[in-house]
JSON list of C-alpha atoms in Angstrom, two decimals:
[
{"chain": "B", "resi": 731, "resn": "ALA", "atom": "CA", "xyz": [-0.23, 0.16, 0.01]},
{"chain": "B", "resi": 732, "resn": "PHE", "atom": "CA", "xyz": [2.85, 2.39, 0.52]},
{"chain": "B", "resi": 733, "resn": "SER", "atom": "CA", "xyz": [3.95, 2.32, -3.10]},
{"chain": "B", "resi": 734, "resn": "VAL", "atom": "CA", "xyz": [0.54, 3.71, -3.91]},
{"chain": "B", "resi": 735, "resn": "LEU", "atom": "CA", "xyz": [0.38, 6.13, -1.17]},
{"chain": "B", "resi": 736, "resn": "GLY", "atom": "CA", "xyz": [3.93, 7.25, -1.34]},
{"chain": "B", "resi": 737, "resn": "LEU", "atom": "CA", "xyz": [3.70, 7.74, -5.02]},
{"chain": "B", "resi": 738, "resn": "LYS", "atom": "CA", "xyz": [0.29, 9.85, -4.85]},
{"chain": "B", "resi": 739, "resn": "ALA", "atom": "CA", "xyz": [1.94, 12.07, -1.84]},
{"chain": "B", "resi": 740, "resn": "ILE", "atom": "CA", "xyz": [5.09, 12.60, -4.05]},
{"chain": "B", "resi": 741, "resn": "ALA", "atom": "CA", "xyz": [2.75, 13.67, -6.89]},
{"chain": "B", "resi": 742, "resn": "ALA", "atom": "CA", "xyz": [0.48, 15.70, -4.69]},
{"chain": "B", "resi": 743, "resn": "GLU", "atom": "CA", "xyz": [3.70, 17.73, -3.21]},
{"chain": "B", "resi": 744, "resn": "GLY", "atom": "CA", "xyz": [4.71, 18.38, -6.64]},
{"chain": "B", "resi": 745, "resn": "ARG", "atom": "CA", "xyz": [8.08, 16.69, -6.31]},
{"chain": "B", "resi": 746, "resn": "ARG", "atom": "CA", "xyz": [9.63, 19.62, -4.46]},
{"chain": "B", "resi": 747, "resn": "ALA", "atom": "CA", "xyz": [12.46, 19.20, -2.12]},
{"chain": "B", "resi": 748, "resn": "PRO", "atom": "CA", "xyz": [12.23, 18.19, 0.87]},
{"chain": "B", "resi": 749, "resn": "LEU", "atom": "CA", "xyz": [9.57, 15.58, 0.61]},
{"chain": "B", "resi": 750, "resn": "PRO", "atom": "CA", "xyz": [7.70, 15.37, 3.94]},
{"chain": "B", "resi": 751, "resn": "PHE", "atom": "CA", "xyz": [5.43, 12.39, 3.44]},
{"chain": "B", "resi": 752, "resn": "PRO", "atom": "CA", "xyz": [8.49, 9.97, 2.70]},
{"chain": "B", "resi": 753, "resn": "GLN", "atom": "CA", "xyz": [10.49, 11.19, 5.44]},
{"chain": "B", "resi": 754, "resn": "ARG", "atom": "CA", "xyz": [7.76, 10.81, 8.17]},
{"chain": "B", "resi": 755, "resn": "ILE", "atom": "CA", "xyz": [7.12, 7.39, 6.73]},
{"chain": "B", "resi": 756, "resn": "ALA", "atom": "CA", "xyz": [10.69, 6.53, 6.83]},
{"chain": "B", "resi": 757, "resn": "ARG", "atom": "CA", "xyz": [11.01, 7.53, 10.28]},
{"chain": "B", "resi": 758, "resn": "LEU", "atom": "CA", "xyz": [7.83, 6.03, 11.50]},
{"chain": "B", "resi": 759, "resn": "TYR", "atom": "CA", "xyz": [8.40, 2.72, 9.82]},
{"chain": "B", "resi": 760, "resn": "THR", "atom": "CA", "xyz": [12.05, 2.74, 11.46]},
{"chain": "B", "resi": 761, "resn": "VAL", "atom": "CA", "xyz": [10.79, 3.16, 15.05]},
{"chain": "B", "resi": 762, "resn": "VAL", "atom": "CA", "xyz": [7.81, 0.85, 14.75]},
{"chain": "B", "resi": 763, "resn": "THR", "atom": "CA", "xyz": [9.63, -1.93, 13.13]},
{"chain": "B", "resi": 764, "resn": "GLY", "atom": "CA", "xyz": [12.44, -1.35, 15.62]},
{"chain": "B", "resi": 765, "resn": "TRP", "atom": "CA", "xyz": [9.96, -2.43, 18.28]},
{"chain": "B", "resi": 766, "resn": "GLY", "atom": "CA", "xyz": [8.47, -5.48, 16.38]},
{"chain": "B", "resi": 767, "resn": "VAL", "atom": "CA", "xyz": [12.07, -6.65, 15.49]},
{"chain": "B", "resi": 768, "resn": "LEU", "atom": "CA", "xyz": [13.03, -6.52, 19.43]},
{"chain": "B", "resi": 769, "resn": "GLY", "atom": "CA", "xyz": [9.76, -8.25, 20.22]},
{"chain": "B", "resi": 770, "resn": "LEU", "atom": "CA", "xyz": [10.26, -10.92, 17.77]},
{"chain": "B", "resi": 771, "resn": "ALA", "atom": "CA", "xyz": [13.93, -11.49, 18.76]},
{"chain": "B", "resi": 772, "resn": "LEU", "atom": "CA", "xyz": [13.06, -11.57, 22.40]},
{"chain": "B", "resi": 773, "resn": "PHE", "atom": "CA", "xyz": [10.12, -14.11, 22.18]},
{"chain": "B", "resi": 774, "resn": "THR", "atom": "CA", "xyz": [11.29, -16.24, 19.71]},
{"chain": "B", "resi": 775, "resn": "LEU", "atom": "CA", "xyz": [13.30, -18.77, 22.00]},
{"chain": "B", "resi": 776, "resn": "ASP", "atom": "CA", "xyz": [10.02, -19.01, 24.37]},
{"chain": "B", "resi": 777, "resn": "VAL", "atom": "CA", "xyz": [7.59, -19.37, 21.72]},
{"chain": "B", "resi": 778, "resn": "THR", "atom": "CA", "xyz": [9.64, -21.80, 19.78]},
{"chain": "B", "resi": 779, "resn": "ALA", "atom": "CA", "xyz": [10.18, -23.87, 23.06]},
{"chain": "B", "resi": 780, "resn": "TRP", "atom": "CA", "xyz": [6.55, -23.73, 23.56]},
{"chain": "B", "resi": 781, "resn": "LEU", "atom": "CA", "xyz": [5.62, -25.13, 20.32]},
{"chain": "B", "resi": 782, "resn": "SER", "atom": "CA", "xyz": [8.31, -27.65, 20.02]},
{"chain": "B", "resi": 783, "resn": "PRO", "atom": "CA", "xyz": [10.51, -29.69, 22.61]},
{"chain": "B", "resi": 784, "resn": "ASN", "atom": "CA", "xyz": [13.11, -30.33, 19.90]},
{"chain": "B", "resi": 785, "resn": "PRO", "atom": "CA", "xyz": [16.25, -28.70, 20.96]},
{"chain": "B", "resi": 786, "resn": "LEU", "atom": "CA", "xyz": [17.42, -28.19, 17.36]},
{"chain": "B", "resi": 787, "resn": "TYR", "atom": "CA", "xyz": [14.85, -25.84, 16.58]},
{"chain": "B", "resi": 788, "resn": "LEU", "atom": "CA", "xyz": [15.98, -23.65, 19.68]},
{"chain": "B", "resi": 789, "resn": "GLN", "atom": "CA", "xyz": [19.37, -23.26, 18.07]},
{"chain": "B", "resi": 790, "resn": "ALA", "atom": "CA", "xyz": [17.55, -20.98, 15.38]},
{"chain": "B", "resi": 791, "resn": "ASP", "atom": "CA", "xyz": [17.04, -18.27, 17.93]},
{"chain": "B", "resi": 792, "resn": "LEU", "atom": "CA", "xyz": [20.38, -16.50, 17.24]},
{"chain": "B", "resi": 793, "resn": "LEU", "atom": "CA", "xyz": [19.30, -16.05, 13.50]},
{"chain": "B", "resi": 794, "resn": "VAL", "atom": "CA", "xyz": [16.01, -14.18, 14.25]},
{"chain": "B", "resi": 795, "resn": "LEU", "atom": "CA", "xyz": [17.66, -11.01, 14.95]},
{"chain": "B", "resi": 796, "resn": "PRO", "atom": "CA", "xyz": [19.92, -10.58, 11.92]},
{"chain": "B", "resi": 797, "resn": "ILE", "atom": "CA", "xyz": [17.15, -11.76, 9.53]},
{"chain": "B", "resi": 798, "resn": "ALA", "atom": "CA", "xyz": [14.39, -9.31, 11.37]},
{"chain": "B", "resi": 799, "resn": "LEU", "atom": "CA", "xyz": [17.05, -6.44, 11.19]},
{"chain": "B", "resi": 800, "resn": "GLY", "atom": "CA", "xyz": [17.12, -7.24, 7.38]},
{"chain": "B", "resi": 801, "resn": "PHE", "atom": "CA", "xyz": [13.32, -7.07, 7.13]},
{"chain": "B", "resi": 802, "resn": "GLN", "atom": "CA", "xyz": [13.50, -3.83, 8.89]},
{"chain": "B", "resi": 803, "resn": "VAL", "atom": "CA", "xyz": [16.25, -2.17, 6.46]},
{"chain": "B", "resi": 804, "resn": "TYR", "atom": "CA", "xyz": [14.48, -3.83, 3.28]},
{"chain": "B", "resi": 805, "resn": "GLY", "atom": "CA", "xyz": [11.42, -1.90, 4.13]},
{"chain": "B", "resi": 806, "resn": "LEU", "atom": "CA", "xyz": [13.34, 1.34, 3.86]},
{"chain": "B", "resi": 807, "resn": "TYR", "atom": "CA", "xyz": [14.26, 0.48, 0.27]},
{"chain": "B", "resi": 808, "resn": "PHE", "atom": "CA", "xyz": [10.66, 0.84, -0.81]},
{"chain": "B", "resi": 809, "resn": "VAL", "atom": "CA", "xyz": [10.90, 4.44, 0.72]},
{"chain": "B", "resi": 810, "resn": "GLY", "atom": "CA", "xyz": [13.83, 5.43, -1.41]},
{"chain": "B", "resi": 811, "resn": "MET", "atom": "CA", "xyz": [12.40, 3.28, -4.17]},
{"chain": "B", "resi": 812, "resn": "ASN", "atom": "CA", "xyz": [9.22, 5.37, -4.62]},
{"chain": "B", "resi": 813, "resn": "VAL", "atom": "CA", "xyz": [11.02, 8.57, -4.83]},
{"chain": "B", "resi": 814, "resn": "LEU", "atom": "CA", "xyz": [13.22, 7.22, -7.55]},
{"chain": "B", "resi": 815, "resn": "TYR", "atom": "CA", "xyz": [9.96, 5.88, -9.47]},
{"chain": "B", "resi": 816, "resn": "ALA", "atom": "CA", "xyz": [8.55, 9.38, -9.15]},
{"chain": "B", "resi": 817, "resn": "HIS", "atom": "CA", "xyz": [11.67, 11.06, -10.57]},
{"chain": "B", "resi": 818, "resn": "GLN", "atom": "CA", "xyz": [12.27, 8.31, -13.29]},
{"chain": "B", "resi": 819, "resn": "ALA", "atom": "CA", "xyz": [15.44, 7.20, -11.99]},
{"chain": "B", "resi": 820, "resn": "THR", "atom": "CA", "xyz": [14.69, 3.34, -12.04]},
{"chain": "B", "resi": 821, "resn": "GLY", "atom": "CA", "xyz": [18.45, 2.60, -13.22]},
{"chain": "B", "resi": 822, "resn": "THR", "atom": "CA", "xyz": [19.54, 3.18, -9.53]},
{"chain": "B", "resi": 823, "resn": "ILE", "atom": "CA", "xyz": [17.11, 0.63, -8.51]},
{"chain": "B", "resi": 824, "resn": "ALA", "atom": "CA", "xyz": [18.08, -2.01, -10.82]},
{"chain": "B", "resi": 825, "resn": "GLY", "atom": "CA", "xyz": [21.82, -1.47, -9.95]},
{"chain": "B", "resi": 826, "resn": "ALA", "atom": "CA", "xyz": [20.97, -1.69, -6.30]},
{"chain": "B", "resi": 827, "resn": "VAL", "atom": "CA", "xyz": [19.19, -5.08, -6.60]},
{"chain": "B", "resi": 828, "resn": "ALA", "atom": "CA", "xyz": [21.97, -6.51, -8.88]},
{"chain": "B", "resi": 829, "resn": "GLY", "atom": "CA", "xyz": [24.52, -5.26, -6.36]},
{"chain": "B", "resi": 830, "resn": "ALA", "atom": "CA", "xyz": [23.14, -6.49, -3.16]},
{"chain": "B", "resi": 831, "resn": "ALA", "atom": "CA", "xyz": [22.26, -9.80, -4.83]},
{"chain": "B", "resi": 832, "resn": "ALA", "atom": "CA", "xyz": [26.01, -10.09, -6.09]},
{"chain": "B", "resi": 833, "resn": "LEU", "atom": "CA", "xyz": [27.07, -8.88, -2.55]},
{"chain": "B", "resi": 834, "resn": "ASN", "atom": "CA", "xyz": [25.07, -11.39, -0.79]},
{"chain": "B", "resi": 835, "resn": "LEU", "atom": "CA", "xyz": [26.24, -14.35, -3.06]},
{"chain": "B", "resi": 836, "resn": "ALA", "atom": "CA", "xyz": [29.67, -13.63, -2.58]},
{"chain": "B", "resi": 837, "resn": "ARG", "atom": "CA", "xyz": [29.62, -13.14, 1.03]},
{"chain": "B", "resi": 838, "resn": "ASN", "atom": "CA", "xyz": [27.54, -16.36, 1.62]},
{"chain": "B", "resi": 839, "resn": "ALA", "atom": "CA", "xyz": [30.19, -18.21, -0.13]},
{"chain": "B", "resi": 840, "resn": "VAL", "atom": "CA", "xyz": [32.57, -17.16, 2.49]},
{"chain": "B", "resi": 841, "resn": "ALA", "atom": "CA", "xyz": [30.30, -16.84, 5.53]},
{"chain": "B", "resi": 842, "resn": "ILE", "atom": "CA", "xyz": [28.31, -19.97, 5.28]},
{"chain": "B", "resi": 843, "resn": "PRO", "atom": "CA", "xyz": [31.24, -22.50, 5.46]},
{"chain": "B", "resi": 844, "resn": "THR", "atom": "CA", "xyz": [32.76, -20.67, 8.53]},
{"chain": "B", "resi": 845, "resn": "ARG", "atom": "CA", "xyz": [29.52, -19.31, 10.26]},
{"chain": "B", "resi": 846, "resn": "GLY", "atom": "CA", "xyz": [26.75, -21.67, 8.99]},
{"chain": "B", "resi": 847, "resn": "GLY", "atom": "CA", "xyz": [23.43, -20.21, 9.16]},
{"chain": "B", "resi": 848, "resn": "LEU", "atom": "CA", "xyz": [24.26, -17.25, 11.31]},
{"chain": "B", "resi": 849, "resn": "GLY", "atom": "CA", "xyz": [26.75, -16.07, 8.58]},
{"chain": "B", "resi": 850, "resn": "ALA", "atom": "CA", "xyz": [23.69, -16.47, 6.06]},
{"chain": "B", "resi": 851, "resn": "ALA", "atom": "CA", "xyz": [21.58, -14.45, 8.34]},
{"chain": "B", "resi": 852, "resn": "LEU", "atom": "CA", "xyz": [24.48, -11.89, 8.85]},
{"chain": "B", "resi": 853, "resn": "THR", "atom": "CA", "xyz": [25.21, -11.56, 5.23]},
{"chain": "B", "resi": 854, "resn": "SER", "atom": "CA", "xyz": [21.41, -11.21, 4.13]},
{"chain": "B", "resi": 855, "resn": "PHE", "atom": "CA", "xyz": [21.22, -8.31, 6.56]},
{"chain": "B", "resi": 856, "resn": "ILE", "atom": "CA", "xyz": [24.19, -6.73, 5.25]},
{"chain": "B", "resi": 857, "resn": "ALA", "atom": "CA", "xyz": [23.00, -7.11, 1.61]},
{"chain": "B", "resi": 858, "resn": "TYR", "atom": "CA", "xyz": [19.44, -5.55, 2.72]},
{"chain": "B", "resi": 859, "resn": "ALA", "atom": "CA", "xyz": [21.24, -2.80, 4.12]},
{"chain": "B", "resi": 860, "resn": "VAL", "atom": "CA", "xyz": [23.24, -2.01, 1.05]},
{"chain": "B", "resi": 861, "resn": "LEU", "atom": "CA", "xyz": [19.89, -2.71, -1.03]},
{"chain": "B", "resi": 862, "resn": "ALA", "atom": "CA", "xyz": [18.23, 0.17, 1.09]},
{"chain": "B", "resi": 863, "resn": "ALA", "atom": "CA", "xyz": [21.05, 2.55, 1.37]},
{"chain": "B", "resi": 864, "resn": "VAL", "atom": "CA", "xyz": [21.89, 2.94, -2.39]},
{"chain": "B", "resi": 865, "resn": "PRO", "atom": "CA", "xyz": [18.26, 4.07, -3.44]},
{"chain": "B", "resi": 866, "resn": "LEU", "atom": "CA", "xyz": [17.75, 6.25, -0.14]},
{"chain": "B", "resi": 867, "resn": "VAL", "atom": "CA", "xyz": [21.03, 8.22, -0.86]},
{"chain": "B", "resi": 868, "resn": "ARG", "atom": "CA", "xyz": [20.12, 8.59, -4.71]},
{"chain": "B", "resi": 869, "resn": "ALA", "atom": "CA", "xyz": [16.64, 9.70, -3.62]},
{"chain": "B", "resi": 870, "resn": "ALA", "atom": "CA", "xyz": [18.34, 12.46, -1.58]},
{"chain": "B", "resi": 871, "resn": "GLN", "atom": "CA", "xyz": [20.21, 13.55, -4.53]},
{"chain": "B", "resi": 872, "resn": "VAL", "atom": "CA", "xyz": [17.27, 13.34, -7.21]},
{"chain": "B", "resi": 873, "resn": "GLY", "atom": "CA", "xyz": [14.21, 13.82, -5.01]},
{"chain": "B", "resi": 874, "resn": "GLY", "atom": "CA", "xyz": [15.03, 15.81, -1.85]},
{"chain": "B", "resi": 875, "resn": "LEU", "atom": "CA", "xyz": [14.45, 13.00, 0.37]},
{"chain": "B", "resi": 876, "resn": "GLU", "atom": "CA", "xyz": [16.22, 13.69, 3.80]},
{"chain": "B", "resi": 877, "resn": "VAL", "atom": "CA", "xyz": [16.46, 10.34, 5.44]},
{"chain": "B", "resi": 878, "resn": "SER", "atom": "CA", "xyz": [17.25, 10.45, 9.29]},
{"chain": "B", "resi": 879, "resn": "TRP", "atom": "CA", "xyz": [20.20, 8.00, 9.33]},
{"chain": "B", "resi": 880, "resn": "ARG", "atom": "CA", "xyz": [20.67, 9.05, 13.03]},
{"chain": "B", "resi": 881, "resn": "SER", "atom": "CA", "xyz": [17.18, 7.60, 13.64]},
{"chain": "B", "resi": 882, "resn": "LEU", "atom": "CA", "xyz": [17.91, 4.39, 12.08]},
{"chain": "B", "resi": 883, "resn": "VAL", "atom": "CA", "xyz": [21.36, 4.05, 13.65]},
{"chain": "B", "resi": 884, "resn": "VAL", "atom": "CA", "xyz": [19.83, 4.83, 17.23]},
{"chain": "B", "resi": 885, "resn": "VAL", "atom": "CA", "xyz": [16.87, 2.41, 16.72]},
{"chain": "B", "resi": 886, "resn": "VAL", "atom": "CA", "xyz": [19.01, -0.38, 15.60]},
{"chain": "B", "resi": 887, "resn": "LEU", "atom": "CA", "xyz": [21.63, 0.23, 18.37]},
{"chain": "B", "resi": 888, "resn": "VAL", "atom": "CA", "xyz": [18.73, 0.17, 20.81]},
{"chain": "B", "resi": 889, "resn": "VAL", "atom": "CA", "xyz": [17.31, -2.95, 19.58]},
{"chain": "B", "resi": 890, "resn": "VAL", "atom": "CA", "xyz": [20.67, -4.79, 19.49]},
{"chain": "B", "resi": 891, "resn": "GLY", "atom": "CA", "xyz": [21.50, -3.61, 22.83]},
{"chain": "B", "resi": 892, "resn": "LEU", "atom": "CA", "xyz": [18.25, -4.48, 24.52]},
{"chain": "B", "resi": 893, "resn": "TRP", "atom": "CA", "xyz": [18.47, -7.81, 22.79]},
{"chain": "B", "resi": 894, "resn": "TRP", "atom": "CA", "xyz": [22.12, -8.24, 23.92]},
{"chain": "B", "resi": 895, "resn": "ILE", "atom": "CA", "xyz": [20.89, -7.61, 27.53]},
{"chain": "B", "resi": 896, "resn": "ALA", "atom": "CA", "xyz": [18.24, -9.95, 27.36]},
{"chain": "B", "resi": 897, "resn": "GLN", "atom": "CA", "xyz": [20.35, -12.76, 26.49]},
{"chain": "B", "resi": 898, "resn": "ALA", "atom": "CA", "xyz": [20.96, -13.02, 30.25]},
{"chain": "B", "resi": 899, "resn": "THR", "atom": "CA", "xyz": [17.98, -14.48, 30.64]},
{"chain": "B", "resi": 900, "resn": "VAL", "atom": "CA", "xyz": [18.36, -17.44, 28.05]},
{"chain": "B", "resi": 901, "resn": "GLY", "atom": "CA", "xyz": [18.97, -19.98, 30.79]},
{"chain": "B", "resi": 902, "resn": "TRP", "atom": "CA", "xyz": [15.80, -19.17, 32.45]},
{"chain": "B", "resi": 903, "resn": "GLU", "atom": "CA", "xyz": [12.99, -21.85, 32.12]},
{"chain": "B", "resi": 904, "resn": "PRO", "atom": "CA", "xyz": [10.77, -21.02, 29.21]},
{"chain": "B", "resi": 905, "resn": "LEU", "atom": "CA", "xyz": [7.04, -20.28, 29.35]},
{"chain": "B", "resi": 906, "resn": "GLU", "atom": "CA", "xyz": [4.97, -23.23, 30.32]},
{"chain": "B", "resi": 907, "resn": "ARG", "atom": "CA", "xyz": [2.53, -24.97, 27.95]}
]
């Protein structure tokens, strides 16, 4: 739905700089999904233990945070992409997708043999971050989109920090069925 709303708002704003709607959406999305990422990462172990007693499933707990953070930054890609669509700068989108895919494949070839699933999750997060950053930077150049990088960094640091602090509770008994 954001693609339709975003393109309509950009057209209504007359493509002037700065673009308030995409900026507000990017900031709101960053904060809301930050809480979602944190909640998902914190409750995965308990929910997984509740659903299955198989200890192999519990090992996937460490993969959830980087995968969820990848989802978070992937969502920001759509904000930049909409601004680029509105300004007919779609070549940047194709380049970002191809570059992020190549980066992910190359990093996976190195990380999976040494780090396993965690390596794949981390490289996916990095590839999604690159995929989001390229259109956002280009959208700032062509469309006046001013992304609050500080907000994104603060939210990610808060999420990772709170998750790290919560790791002290991993040894606690999971929720009862």
